Tab-separated table of C-alpha atoms and ligand atoms in Angstrom:
chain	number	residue	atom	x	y	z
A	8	UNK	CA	1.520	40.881	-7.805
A	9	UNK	CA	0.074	38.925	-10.675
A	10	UNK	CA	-3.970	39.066	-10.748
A	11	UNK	CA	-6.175	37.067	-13.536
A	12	UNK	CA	-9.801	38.532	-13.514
A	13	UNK	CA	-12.476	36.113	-15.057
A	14	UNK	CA	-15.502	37.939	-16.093
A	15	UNK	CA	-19.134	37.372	-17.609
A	16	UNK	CA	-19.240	33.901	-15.697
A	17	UNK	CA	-22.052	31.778	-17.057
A	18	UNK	CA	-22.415	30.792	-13.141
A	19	UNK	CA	-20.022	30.181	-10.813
A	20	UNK	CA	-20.597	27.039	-8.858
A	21	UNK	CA	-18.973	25.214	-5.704
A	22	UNK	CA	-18.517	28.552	-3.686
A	23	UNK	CA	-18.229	28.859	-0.094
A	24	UNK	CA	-18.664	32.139	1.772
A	25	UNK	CA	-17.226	30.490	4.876
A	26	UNK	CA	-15.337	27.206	4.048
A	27	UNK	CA	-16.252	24.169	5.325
A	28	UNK	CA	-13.915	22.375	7.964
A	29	UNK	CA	-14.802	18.858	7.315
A	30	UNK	CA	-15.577	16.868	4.375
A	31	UNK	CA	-19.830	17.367	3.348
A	32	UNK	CA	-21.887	13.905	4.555
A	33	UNK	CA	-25.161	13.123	4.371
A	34	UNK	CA	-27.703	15.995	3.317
A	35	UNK	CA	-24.538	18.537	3.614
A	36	UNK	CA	-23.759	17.139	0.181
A	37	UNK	CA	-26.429	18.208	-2.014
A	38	UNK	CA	-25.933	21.775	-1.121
A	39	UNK	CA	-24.268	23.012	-3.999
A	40	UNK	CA	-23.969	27.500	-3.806
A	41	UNK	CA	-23.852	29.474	-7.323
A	42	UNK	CA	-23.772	32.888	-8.483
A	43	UNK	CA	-24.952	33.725	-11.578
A	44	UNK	CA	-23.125	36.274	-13.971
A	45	UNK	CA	-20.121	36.452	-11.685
A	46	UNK	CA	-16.434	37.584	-11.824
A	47	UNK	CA	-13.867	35.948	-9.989
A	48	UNK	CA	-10.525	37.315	-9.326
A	49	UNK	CA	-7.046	35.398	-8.154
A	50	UNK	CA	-3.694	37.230	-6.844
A	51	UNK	CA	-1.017	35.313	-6.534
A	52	UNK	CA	-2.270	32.313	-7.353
A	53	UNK	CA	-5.020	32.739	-4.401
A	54	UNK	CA	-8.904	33.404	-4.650
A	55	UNK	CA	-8.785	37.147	-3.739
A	56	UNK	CA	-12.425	37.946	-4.493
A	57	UNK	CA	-15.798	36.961	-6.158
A	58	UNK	CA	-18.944	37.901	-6.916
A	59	UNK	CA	-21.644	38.788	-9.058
A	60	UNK	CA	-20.431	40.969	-12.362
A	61	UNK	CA	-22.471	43.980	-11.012
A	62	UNK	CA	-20.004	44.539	-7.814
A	63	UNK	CA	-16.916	43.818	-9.941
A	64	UNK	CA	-16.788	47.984	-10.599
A	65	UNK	CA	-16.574	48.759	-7.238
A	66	UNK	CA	-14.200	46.071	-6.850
A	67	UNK	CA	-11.899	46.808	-9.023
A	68	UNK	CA	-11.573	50.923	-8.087
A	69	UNK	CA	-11.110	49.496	-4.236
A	70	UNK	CA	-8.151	47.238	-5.832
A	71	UNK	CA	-6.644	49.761	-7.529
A	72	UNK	CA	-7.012	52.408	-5.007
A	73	UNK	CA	-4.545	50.341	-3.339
A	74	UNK	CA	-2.045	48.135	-5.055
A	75	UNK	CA	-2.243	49.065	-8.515
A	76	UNK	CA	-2.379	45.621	-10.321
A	77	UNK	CA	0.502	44.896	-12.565
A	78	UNK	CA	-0.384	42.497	-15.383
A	79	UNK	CA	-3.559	41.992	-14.847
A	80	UNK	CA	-4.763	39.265	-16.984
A	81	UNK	CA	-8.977	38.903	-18.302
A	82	UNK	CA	-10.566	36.078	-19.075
A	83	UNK	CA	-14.325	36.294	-20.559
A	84	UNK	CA	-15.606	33.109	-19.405
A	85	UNK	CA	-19.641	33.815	-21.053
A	86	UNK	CA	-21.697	30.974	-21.063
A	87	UNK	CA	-19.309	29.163	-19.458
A	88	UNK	CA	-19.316	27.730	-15.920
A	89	UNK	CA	-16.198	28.169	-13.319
A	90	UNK	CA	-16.257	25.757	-10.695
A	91	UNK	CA	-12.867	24.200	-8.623
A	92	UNK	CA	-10.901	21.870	-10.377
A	93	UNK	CA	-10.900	17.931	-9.991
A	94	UNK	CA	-9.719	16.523	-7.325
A	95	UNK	CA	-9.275	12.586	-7.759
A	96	UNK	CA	-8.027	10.924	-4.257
A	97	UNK	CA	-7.411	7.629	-5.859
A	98	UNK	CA	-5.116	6.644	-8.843
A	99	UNK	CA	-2.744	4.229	-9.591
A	100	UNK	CA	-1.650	6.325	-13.016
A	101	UNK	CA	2.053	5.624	-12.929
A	102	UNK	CA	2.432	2.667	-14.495
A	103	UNK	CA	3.963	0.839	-17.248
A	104	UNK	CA	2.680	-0.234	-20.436
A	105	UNK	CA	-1.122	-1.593	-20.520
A	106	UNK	CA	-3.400	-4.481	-20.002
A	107	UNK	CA	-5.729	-4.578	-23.008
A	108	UNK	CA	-4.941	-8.203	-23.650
A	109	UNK	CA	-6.343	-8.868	-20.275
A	110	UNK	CA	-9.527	-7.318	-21.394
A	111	UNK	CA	-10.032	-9.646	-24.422
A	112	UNK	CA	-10.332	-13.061	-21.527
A	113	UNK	CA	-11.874	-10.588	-19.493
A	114	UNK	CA	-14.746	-10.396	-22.278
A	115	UNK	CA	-14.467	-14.225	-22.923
A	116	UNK	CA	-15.872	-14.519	-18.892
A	117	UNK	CA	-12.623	-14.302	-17.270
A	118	UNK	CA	-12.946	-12.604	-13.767
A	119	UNK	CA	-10.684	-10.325	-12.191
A	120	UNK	CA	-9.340	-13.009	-9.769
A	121	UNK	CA	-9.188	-15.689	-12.505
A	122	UNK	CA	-7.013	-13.212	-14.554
A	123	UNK	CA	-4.498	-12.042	-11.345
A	124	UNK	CA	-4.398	-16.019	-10.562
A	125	UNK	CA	-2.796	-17.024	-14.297
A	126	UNK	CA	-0.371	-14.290	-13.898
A	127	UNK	CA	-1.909	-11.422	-15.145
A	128	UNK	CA	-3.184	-8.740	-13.350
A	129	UNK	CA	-1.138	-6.512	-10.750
A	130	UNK	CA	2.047	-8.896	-11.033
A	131	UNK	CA	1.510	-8.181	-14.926
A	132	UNK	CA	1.909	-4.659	-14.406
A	133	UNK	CA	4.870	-5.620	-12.201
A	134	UNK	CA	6.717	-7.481	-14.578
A	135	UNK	CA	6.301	-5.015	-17.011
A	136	UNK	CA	7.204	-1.893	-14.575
A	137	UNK	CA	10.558	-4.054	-13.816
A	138	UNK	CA	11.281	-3.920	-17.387
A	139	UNK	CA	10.542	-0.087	-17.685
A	140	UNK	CA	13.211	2.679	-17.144
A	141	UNK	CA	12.419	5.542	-14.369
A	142	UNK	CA	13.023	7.815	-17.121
A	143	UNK	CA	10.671	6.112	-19.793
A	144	UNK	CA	7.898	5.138	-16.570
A	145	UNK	CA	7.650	9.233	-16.289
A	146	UNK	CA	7.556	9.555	-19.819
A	147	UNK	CA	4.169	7.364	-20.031
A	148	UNK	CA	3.070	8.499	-16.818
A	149	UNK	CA	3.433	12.227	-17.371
A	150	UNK	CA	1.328	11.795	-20.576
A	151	UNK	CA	-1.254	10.152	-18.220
A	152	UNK	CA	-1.134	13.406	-15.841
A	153	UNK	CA	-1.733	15.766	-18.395
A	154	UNK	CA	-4.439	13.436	-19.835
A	155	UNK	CA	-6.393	13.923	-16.656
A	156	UNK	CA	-5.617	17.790	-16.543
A	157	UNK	CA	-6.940	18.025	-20.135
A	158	UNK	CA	-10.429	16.170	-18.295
A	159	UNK	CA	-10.166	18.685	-15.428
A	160	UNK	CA	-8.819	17.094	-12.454
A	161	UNK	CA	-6.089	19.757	-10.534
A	162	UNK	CA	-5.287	17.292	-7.515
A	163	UNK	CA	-4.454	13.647	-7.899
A	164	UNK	CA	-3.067	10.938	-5.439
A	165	UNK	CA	-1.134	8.416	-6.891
A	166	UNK	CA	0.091	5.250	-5.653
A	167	UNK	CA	2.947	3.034	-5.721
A	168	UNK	CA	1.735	-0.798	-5.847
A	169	UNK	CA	3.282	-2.671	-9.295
A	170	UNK	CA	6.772	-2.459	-7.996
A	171	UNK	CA	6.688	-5.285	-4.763
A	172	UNK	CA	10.441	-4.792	-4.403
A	173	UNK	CA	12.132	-2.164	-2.800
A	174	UNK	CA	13.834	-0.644	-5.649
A	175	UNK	CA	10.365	-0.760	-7.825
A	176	UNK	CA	8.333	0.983	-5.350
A	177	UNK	CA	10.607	3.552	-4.748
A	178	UNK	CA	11.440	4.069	-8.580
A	179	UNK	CA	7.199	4.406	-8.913
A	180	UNK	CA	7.090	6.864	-6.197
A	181	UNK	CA	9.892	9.240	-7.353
A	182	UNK	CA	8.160	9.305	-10.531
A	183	UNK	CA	4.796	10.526	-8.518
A	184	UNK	CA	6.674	12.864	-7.082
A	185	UNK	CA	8.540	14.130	-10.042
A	186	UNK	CA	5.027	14.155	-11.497
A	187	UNK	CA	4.156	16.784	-9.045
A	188	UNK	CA	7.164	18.738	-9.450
A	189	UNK	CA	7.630	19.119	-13.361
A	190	UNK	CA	3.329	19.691	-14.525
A	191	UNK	CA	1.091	21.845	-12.364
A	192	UNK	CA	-0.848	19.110	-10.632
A	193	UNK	CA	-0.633	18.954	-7.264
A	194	UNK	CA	0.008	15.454	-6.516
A	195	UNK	CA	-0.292	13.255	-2.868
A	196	UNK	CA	1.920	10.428	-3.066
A	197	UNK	CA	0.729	6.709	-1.699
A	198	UNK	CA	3.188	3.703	-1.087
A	199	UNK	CA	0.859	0.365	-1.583
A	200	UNK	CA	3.476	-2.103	-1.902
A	201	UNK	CA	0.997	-4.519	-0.300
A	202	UNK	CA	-1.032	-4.304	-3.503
A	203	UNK	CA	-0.554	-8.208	-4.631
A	204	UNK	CA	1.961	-10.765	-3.239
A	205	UNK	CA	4.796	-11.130	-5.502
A	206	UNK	CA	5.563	-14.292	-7.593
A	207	UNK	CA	8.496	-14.764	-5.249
A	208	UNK	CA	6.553	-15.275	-2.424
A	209	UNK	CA	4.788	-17.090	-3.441
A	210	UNK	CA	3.028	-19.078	-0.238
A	211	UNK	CA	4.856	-17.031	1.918
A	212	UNK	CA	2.857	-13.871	1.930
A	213	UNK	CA	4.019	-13.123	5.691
A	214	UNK	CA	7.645	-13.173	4.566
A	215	UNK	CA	6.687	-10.548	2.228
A	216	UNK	CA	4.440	-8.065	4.676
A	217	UNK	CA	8.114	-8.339	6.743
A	218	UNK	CA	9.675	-6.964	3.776
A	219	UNK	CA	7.162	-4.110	3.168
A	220	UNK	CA	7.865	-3.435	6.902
A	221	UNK	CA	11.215	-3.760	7.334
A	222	UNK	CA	12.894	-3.018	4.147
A	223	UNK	CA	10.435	-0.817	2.114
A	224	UNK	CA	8.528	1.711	4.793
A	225	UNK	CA	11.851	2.844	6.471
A	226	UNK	CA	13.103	3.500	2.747
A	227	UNK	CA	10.270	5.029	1.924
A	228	UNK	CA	10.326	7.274	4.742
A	229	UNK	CA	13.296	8.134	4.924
A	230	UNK	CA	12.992	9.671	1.437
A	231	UNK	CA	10.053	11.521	2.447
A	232	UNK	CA	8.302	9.569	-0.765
A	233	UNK	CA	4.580	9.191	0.821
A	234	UNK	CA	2.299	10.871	2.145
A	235	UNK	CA	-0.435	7.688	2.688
A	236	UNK	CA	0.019	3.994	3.285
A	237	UNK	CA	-2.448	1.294	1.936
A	238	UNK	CA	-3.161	-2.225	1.692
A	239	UNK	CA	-5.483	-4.288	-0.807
A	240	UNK	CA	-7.612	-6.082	1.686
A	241	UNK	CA	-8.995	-9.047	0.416
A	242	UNK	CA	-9.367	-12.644	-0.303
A	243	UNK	CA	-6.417	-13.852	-1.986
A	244	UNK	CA	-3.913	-10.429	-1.735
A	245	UNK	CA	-3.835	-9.356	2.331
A	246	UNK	CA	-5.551	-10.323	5.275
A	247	UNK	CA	-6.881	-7.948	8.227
A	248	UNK	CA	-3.784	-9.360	10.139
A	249	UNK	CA	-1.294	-8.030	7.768
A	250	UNK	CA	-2.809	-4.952	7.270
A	251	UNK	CA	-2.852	-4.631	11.043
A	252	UNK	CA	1.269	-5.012	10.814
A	253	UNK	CA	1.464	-3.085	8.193
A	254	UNK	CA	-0.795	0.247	9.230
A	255	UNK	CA	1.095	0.166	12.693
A	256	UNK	CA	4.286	0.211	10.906
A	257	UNK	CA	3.292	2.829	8.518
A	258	UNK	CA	1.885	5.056	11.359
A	259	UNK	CA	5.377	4.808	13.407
A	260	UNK	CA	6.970	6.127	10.281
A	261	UNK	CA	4.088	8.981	9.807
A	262	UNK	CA	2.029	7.714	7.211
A	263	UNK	CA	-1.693	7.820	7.584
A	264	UNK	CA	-3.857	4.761	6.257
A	265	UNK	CA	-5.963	4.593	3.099
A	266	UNK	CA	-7.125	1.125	2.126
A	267	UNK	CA	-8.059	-0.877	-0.483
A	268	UNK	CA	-11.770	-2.449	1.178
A	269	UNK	CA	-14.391	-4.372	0.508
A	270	UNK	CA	-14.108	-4.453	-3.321
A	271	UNK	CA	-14.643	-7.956	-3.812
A	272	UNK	CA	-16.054	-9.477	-0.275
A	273	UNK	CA	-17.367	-8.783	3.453
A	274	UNK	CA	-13.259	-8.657	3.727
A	275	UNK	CA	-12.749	-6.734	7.193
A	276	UNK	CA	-11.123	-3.985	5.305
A	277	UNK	CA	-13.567	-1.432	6.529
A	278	UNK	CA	-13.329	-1.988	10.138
A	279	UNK	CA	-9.252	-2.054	10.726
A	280	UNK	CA	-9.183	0.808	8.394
A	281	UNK	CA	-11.677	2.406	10.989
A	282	UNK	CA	-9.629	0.861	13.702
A	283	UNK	CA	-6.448	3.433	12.387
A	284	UNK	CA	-8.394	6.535	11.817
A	285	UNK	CA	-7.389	5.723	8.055
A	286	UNK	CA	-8.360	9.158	6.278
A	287	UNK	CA	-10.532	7.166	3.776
A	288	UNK	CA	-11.663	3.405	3.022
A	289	UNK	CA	-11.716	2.642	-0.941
A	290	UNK	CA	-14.226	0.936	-2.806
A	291	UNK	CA	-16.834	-0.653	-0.867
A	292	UNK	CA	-18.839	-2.321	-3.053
A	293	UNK	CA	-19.522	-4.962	-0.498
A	294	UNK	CA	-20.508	-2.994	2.504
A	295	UNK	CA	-23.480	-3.087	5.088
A	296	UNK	CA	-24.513	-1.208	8.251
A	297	UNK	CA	-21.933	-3.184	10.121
A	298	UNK	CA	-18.998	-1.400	7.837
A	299	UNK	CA	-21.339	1.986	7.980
A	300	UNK	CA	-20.981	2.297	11.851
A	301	UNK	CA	-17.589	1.516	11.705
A	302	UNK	CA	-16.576	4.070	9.033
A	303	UNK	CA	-19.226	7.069	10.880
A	304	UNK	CA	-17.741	6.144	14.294
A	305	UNK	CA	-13.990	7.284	12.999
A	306	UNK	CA	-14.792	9.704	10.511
A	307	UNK	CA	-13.325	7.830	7.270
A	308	UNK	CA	-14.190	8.974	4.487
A	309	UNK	CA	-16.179	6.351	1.640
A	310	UNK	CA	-14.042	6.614	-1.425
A	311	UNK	CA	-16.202	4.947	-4.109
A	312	UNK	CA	-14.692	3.578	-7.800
A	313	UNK	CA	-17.834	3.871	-10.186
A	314	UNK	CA	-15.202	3.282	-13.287
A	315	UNK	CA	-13.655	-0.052	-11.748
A	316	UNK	CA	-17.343	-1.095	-10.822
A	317	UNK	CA	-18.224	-0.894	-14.103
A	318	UNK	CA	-15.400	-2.410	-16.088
A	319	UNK	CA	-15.587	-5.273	-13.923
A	320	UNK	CA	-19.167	-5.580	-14.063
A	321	UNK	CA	-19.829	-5.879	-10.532
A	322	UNK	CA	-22.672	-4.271	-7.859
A	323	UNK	CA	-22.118	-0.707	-7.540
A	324	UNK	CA	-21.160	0.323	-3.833
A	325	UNK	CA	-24.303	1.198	-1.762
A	326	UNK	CA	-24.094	4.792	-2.082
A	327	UNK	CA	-27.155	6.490	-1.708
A	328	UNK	CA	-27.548	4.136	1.804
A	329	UNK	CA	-23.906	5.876	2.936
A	330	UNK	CA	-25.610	9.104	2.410
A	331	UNK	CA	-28.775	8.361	3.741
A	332	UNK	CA	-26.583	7.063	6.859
A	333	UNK	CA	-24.999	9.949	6.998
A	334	UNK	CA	-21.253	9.257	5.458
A	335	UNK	CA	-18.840	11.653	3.771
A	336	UNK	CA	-18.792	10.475	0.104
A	337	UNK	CA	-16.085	11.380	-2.819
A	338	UNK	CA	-16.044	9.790	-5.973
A	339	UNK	CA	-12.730	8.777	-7.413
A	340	UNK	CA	-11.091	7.864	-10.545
A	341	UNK	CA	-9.004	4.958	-9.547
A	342	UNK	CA	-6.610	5.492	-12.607
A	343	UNK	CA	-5.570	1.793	-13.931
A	344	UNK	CA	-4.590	-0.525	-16.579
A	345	UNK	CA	-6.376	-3.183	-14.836
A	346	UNK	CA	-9.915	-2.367	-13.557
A	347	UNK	CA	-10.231	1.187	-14.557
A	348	UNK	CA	-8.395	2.099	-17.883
A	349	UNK	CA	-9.926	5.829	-17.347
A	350	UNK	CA	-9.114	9.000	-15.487
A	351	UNK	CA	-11.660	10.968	-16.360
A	352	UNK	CA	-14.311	12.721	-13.574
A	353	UNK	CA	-17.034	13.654	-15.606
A	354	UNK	CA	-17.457	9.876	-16.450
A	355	UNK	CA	-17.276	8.617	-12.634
A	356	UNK	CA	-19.807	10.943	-12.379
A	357	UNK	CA	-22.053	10.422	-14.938
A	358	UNK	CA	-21.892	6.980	-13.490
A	359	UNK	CA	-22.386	7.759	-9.672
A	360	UNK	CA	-25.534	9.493	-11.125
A	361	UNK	CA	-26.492	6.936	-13.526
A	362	UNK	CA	-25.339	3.637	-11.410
A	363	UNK	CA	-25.555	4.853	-7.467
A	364	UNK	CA	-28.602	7.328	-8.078
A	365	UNK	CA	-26.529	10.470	-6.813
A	366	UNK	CA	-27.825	14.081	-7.400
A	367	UNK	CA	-25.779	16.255	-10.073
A	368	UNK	CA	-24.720	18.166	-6.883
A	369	UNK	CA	-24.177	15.348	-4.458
A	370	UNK	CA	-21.698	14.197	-7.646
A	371	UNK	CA	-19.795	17.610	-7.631
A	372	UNK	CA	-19.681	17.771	-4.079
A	373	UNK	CA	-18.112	14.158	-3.689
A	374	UNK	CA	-15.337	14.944	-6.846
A	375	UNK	CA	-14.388	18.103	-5.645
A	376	UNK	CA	-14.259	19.112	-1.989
A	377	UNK	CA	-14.896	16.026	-0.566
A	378	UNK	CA	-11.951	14.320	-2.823
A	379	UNK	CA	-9.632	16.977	-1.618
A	380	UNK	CA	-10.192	15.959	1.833
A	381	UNK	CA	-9.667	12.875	1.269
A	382	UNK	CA	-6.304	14.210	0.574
A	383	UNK	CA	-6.132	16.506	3.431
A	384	UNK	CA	-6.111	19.132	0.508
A	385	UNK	CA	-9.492	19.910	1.936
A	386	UNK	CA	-8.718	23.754	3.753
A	387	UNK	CA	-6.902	24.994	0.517
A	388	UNK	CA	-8.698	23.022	-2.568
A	389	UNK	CA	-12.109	21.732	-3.548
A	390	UNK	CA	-13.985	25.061	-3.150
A	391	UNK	CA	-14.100	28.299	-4.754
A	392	UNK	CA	-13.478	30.551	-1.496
A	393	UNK	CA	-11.702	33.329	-0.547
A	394	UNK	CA	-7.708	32.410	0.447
A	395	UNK	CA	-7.906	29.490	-1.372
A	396	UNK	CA	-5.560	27.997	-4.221
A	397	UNK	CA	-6.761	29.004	-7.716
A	398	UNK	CA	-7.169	25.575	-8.758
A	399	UNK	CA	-10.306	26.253	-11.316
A	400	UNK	CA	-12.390	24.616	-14.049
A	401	UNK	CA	-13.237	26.636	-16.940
A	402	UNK	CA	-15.928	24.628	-19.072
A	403	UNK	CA	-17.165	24.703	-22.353
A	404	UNK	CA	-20.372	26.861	-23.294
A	405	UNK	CA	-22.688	24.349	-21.658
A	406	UNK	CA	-26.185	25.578	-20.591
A	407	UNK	CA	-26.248	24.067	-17.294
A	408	UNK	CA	-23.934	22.793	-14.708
A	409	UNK	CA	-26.314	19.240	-14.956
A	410	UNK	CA	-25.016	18.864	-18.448
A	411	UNK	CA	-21.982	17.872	-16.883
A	412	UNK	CA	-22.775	14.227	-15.485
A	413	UNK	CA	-25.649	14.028	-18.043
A	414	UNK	CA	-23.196	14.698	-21.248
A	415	UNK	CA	-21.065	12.072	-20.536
A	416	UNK	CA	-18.727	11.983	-23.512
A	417	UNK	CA	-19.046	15.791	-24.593
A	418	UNK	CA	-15.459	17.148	-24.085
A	419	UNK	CA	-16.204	19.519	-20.834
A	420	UNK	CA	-12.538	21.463	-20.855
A	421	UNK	CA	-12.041	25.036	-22.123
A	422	UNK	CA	-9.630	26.380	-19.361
A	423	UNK	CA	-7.823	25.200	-16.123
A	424	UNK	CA	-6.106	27.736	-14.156
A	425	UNK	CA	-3.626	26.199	-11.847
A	426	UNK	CA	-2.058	27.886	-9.103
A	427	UNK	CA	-3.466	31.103	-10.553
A	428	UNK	CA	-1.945	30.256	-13.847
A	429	UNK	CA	-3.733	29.892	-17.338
A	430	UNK	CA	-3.518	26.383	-18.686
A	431	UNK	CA	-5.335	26.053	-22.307
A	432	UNK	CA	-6.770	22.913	-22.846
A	433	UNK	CA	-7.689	21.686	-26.548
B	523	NIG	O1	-8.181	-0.448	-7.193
B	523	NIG	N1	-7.973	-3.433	-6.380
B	523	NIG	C1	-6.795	-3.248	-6.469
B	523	NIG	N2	-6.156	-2.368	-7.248
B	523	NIG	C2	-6.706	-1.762	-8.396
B	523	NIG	C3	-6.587	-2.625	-9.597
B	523	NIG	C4	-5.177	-2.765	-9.991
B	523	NIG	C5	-4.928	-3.571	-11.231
B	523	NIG	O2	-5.707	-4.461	-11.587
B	523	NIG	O3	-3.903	-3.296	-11.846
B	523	NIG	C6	-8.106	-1.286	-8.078
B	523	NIG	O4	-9.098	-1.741	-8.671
């Protein structure tokens, strides 16, 4: 049995005495339960016990009453704050190479769409993907996954999506999964090959969706390489009809929707996402109570992108109306070279605070629990609670857990304990 003890906690934050079944919505989300001066103690990689420092005597002559602990490891974690790690439900962090040369005619007025439509964009990061080893696409995407370990995420879902052939997909999803197997992150797995139409199909974006469904889910499958399917839904990538095809196919072969919706338009994304139970709808910057019926009536959870909102410049998602309506929110990363060059938490949520008028709480709620179900990670991460993984955030000294959002560059980092296990961060 191998126990870590963490002592003299500043204050322990995101605790449940009873966890919660469900992802938090509405007013559920600014509930936010801390102890001050606590201990915390994991076995086995599992929350075996918290509470504040003045039971931790008791606790500890119960313990060893019992099963005397070998190698019992201490932390003093004084003035700092323990809370759950991360968890980001929306990346596309394996990828190749990066887009910064996009960014200059971005700043020169370029939009988004102008920049896919010359070639760049997604079928950029395709062409350069194609030209990448699998050995040298884990090397650069490895570095990313410790990146966002060192900025305190502990649960990440990456997709596939700058491949659009068979063999390109696949190669980005082994590298996901090898991802999960060689660092400590526990990592879901996405296959998005609908994520732009590729230059040869040009005009026949039909002919493609047939592909993705006959020649790359069945794969895919087979392989046991996904956990999710999703589609970019929107003017000038896929249309509610093909990501009708493509969800049904996805389904028969056991993979549960996540889309793409409502980033750039009214697009429809919202309600056939709805329409599939999809576990959560992405982005939503162009939503209304139309899309906020849809996504309440089938229990989707609102993903929202604060750091792609931002680089592009565009209306942040309607938030604090989701909440007010009642939604579960997370907050995600969304990982990429093209609209979101950043996989770091603290600054999506310095910006749902800053940009979408969230609460410090409602912020930690959305990237932690919330973010884990929108993983289905949701009964064993997310939370500080007894029987759960050891997934934790050790910060900095900091003098409140409000610094975090409202310090939005100050490294945040001291400790993450994965699985129970002590991983020091610079
Ligand atoms: O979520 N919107 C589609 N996909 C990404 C951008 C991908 C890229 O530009 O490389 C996003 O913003």
């Amino acid at each position: 049995m191998k126990m870590l003890l963490i002592k003299n906690i500043k204050k322990l934050i995101q605790y449940e005495q009873e966890p919660v079944e469900q992802p938090k919505r509405g007013s559920q989300l600014s509930v936010l339960d801390t102890i001050d001066n606590a201990f915390l103690i994991t076995e086995d990689g599992v929350i075996k016990a918290f509470g504040p420092m003045d039971r931790l005597d008791k606790y500890m002559e119960r313990v060893s009453d019992n099963t005397k602990p070998r190698g019992l490891e201490t932390l003093d974690a004084a003035g700092k704050i323990v809370m759950p790690a991360f968890c980001d439900s929306h990346t596309h962090l394996v990828y190749a190479g990066s887009r910064e040369m996009e960014y200059s005619d971005k700043l020169r007025g370029l939009s988004y769409q102008e920049i896919a439509a010359r070639g760049g964009g997604i079928l950029n990061s395709a062409n350069l993907l194609h030209n990448t080893s699998e050995e040298e696409l884990y090397r650069q995407s490895v570095h990313r996954a410790w990146e966002i370990m060192s900025f305190g995420t502990g649960a990440v879902e990456i997709k596939s999506g700058y491949g659009l052939t068979p063999e390109d997909e696949i190669k980005m999803l082994r590298v996901a999964k090898r991802i999960g197997e060689e660092t400590p992150l526990i990592v879901k797995r996405t296959f998005l090959g609908a994520h732009a139409v590729p230059e040869r199909y040009k005009g026949r974006r039909e002919e493609y969706v047939n592909e993705i469904i006959n020649e790359m889910i069945p794969v895919i499958a087979a392989e046991e390489l996904a956990d999710y399917i999703d589609v970019f839904t929107e003017e000038g990538f896929f249309s509610v009809e093909d990501t009708d095809r493509i969800f049904n196919a996805g389904i028969k072969y056991g993979l549960r929707p996540k889309i793409h919706a409502n980033q750039m338009s009214f697009s429809g994304g919202v309600q056939v996402a709805a329409k599939y139970g999809a576990i959560s709808a992405d982005h939503l910057e162009f939503t209304a109570k139309e899309e906020f019926e849809a996504l309440k009536k089938s229990g989707t959870i609102a993903t929202l992108l604060p750091g792609s909102t931002f680089f592009l410049e565009m209306e942040y998602a309607p938030a604090r109306d989701m909440i007010n309506y009642g939604l579960p929110i997370a907050i995600a990363t969304n990982y990429n070279p093209g609209s979101s060059p950043s996989g770091d938490m603290k600054f999506m949520m310095a910006l749902a605070c800053l940009k979408m008028k969230l609460t410090p709480e409602e912020a930690i709620n959305a990237a932690t629990i919330n973010g884990a179900f929108a993983m289905n990670l949701g009964e064993s991460h997310g939370s500080i609670a007894v029987g759960k993984k050891a997934n934790l955030l050790i910060t900095k000294e900091i003098p409140s857990y409000e610094f975090i959002p409202y310090a939005f560059t100050t490294p945040l980092v001291d400790t993450l304990v994965m699985n129970g296990k002590v991983i020091g961060m610079l």
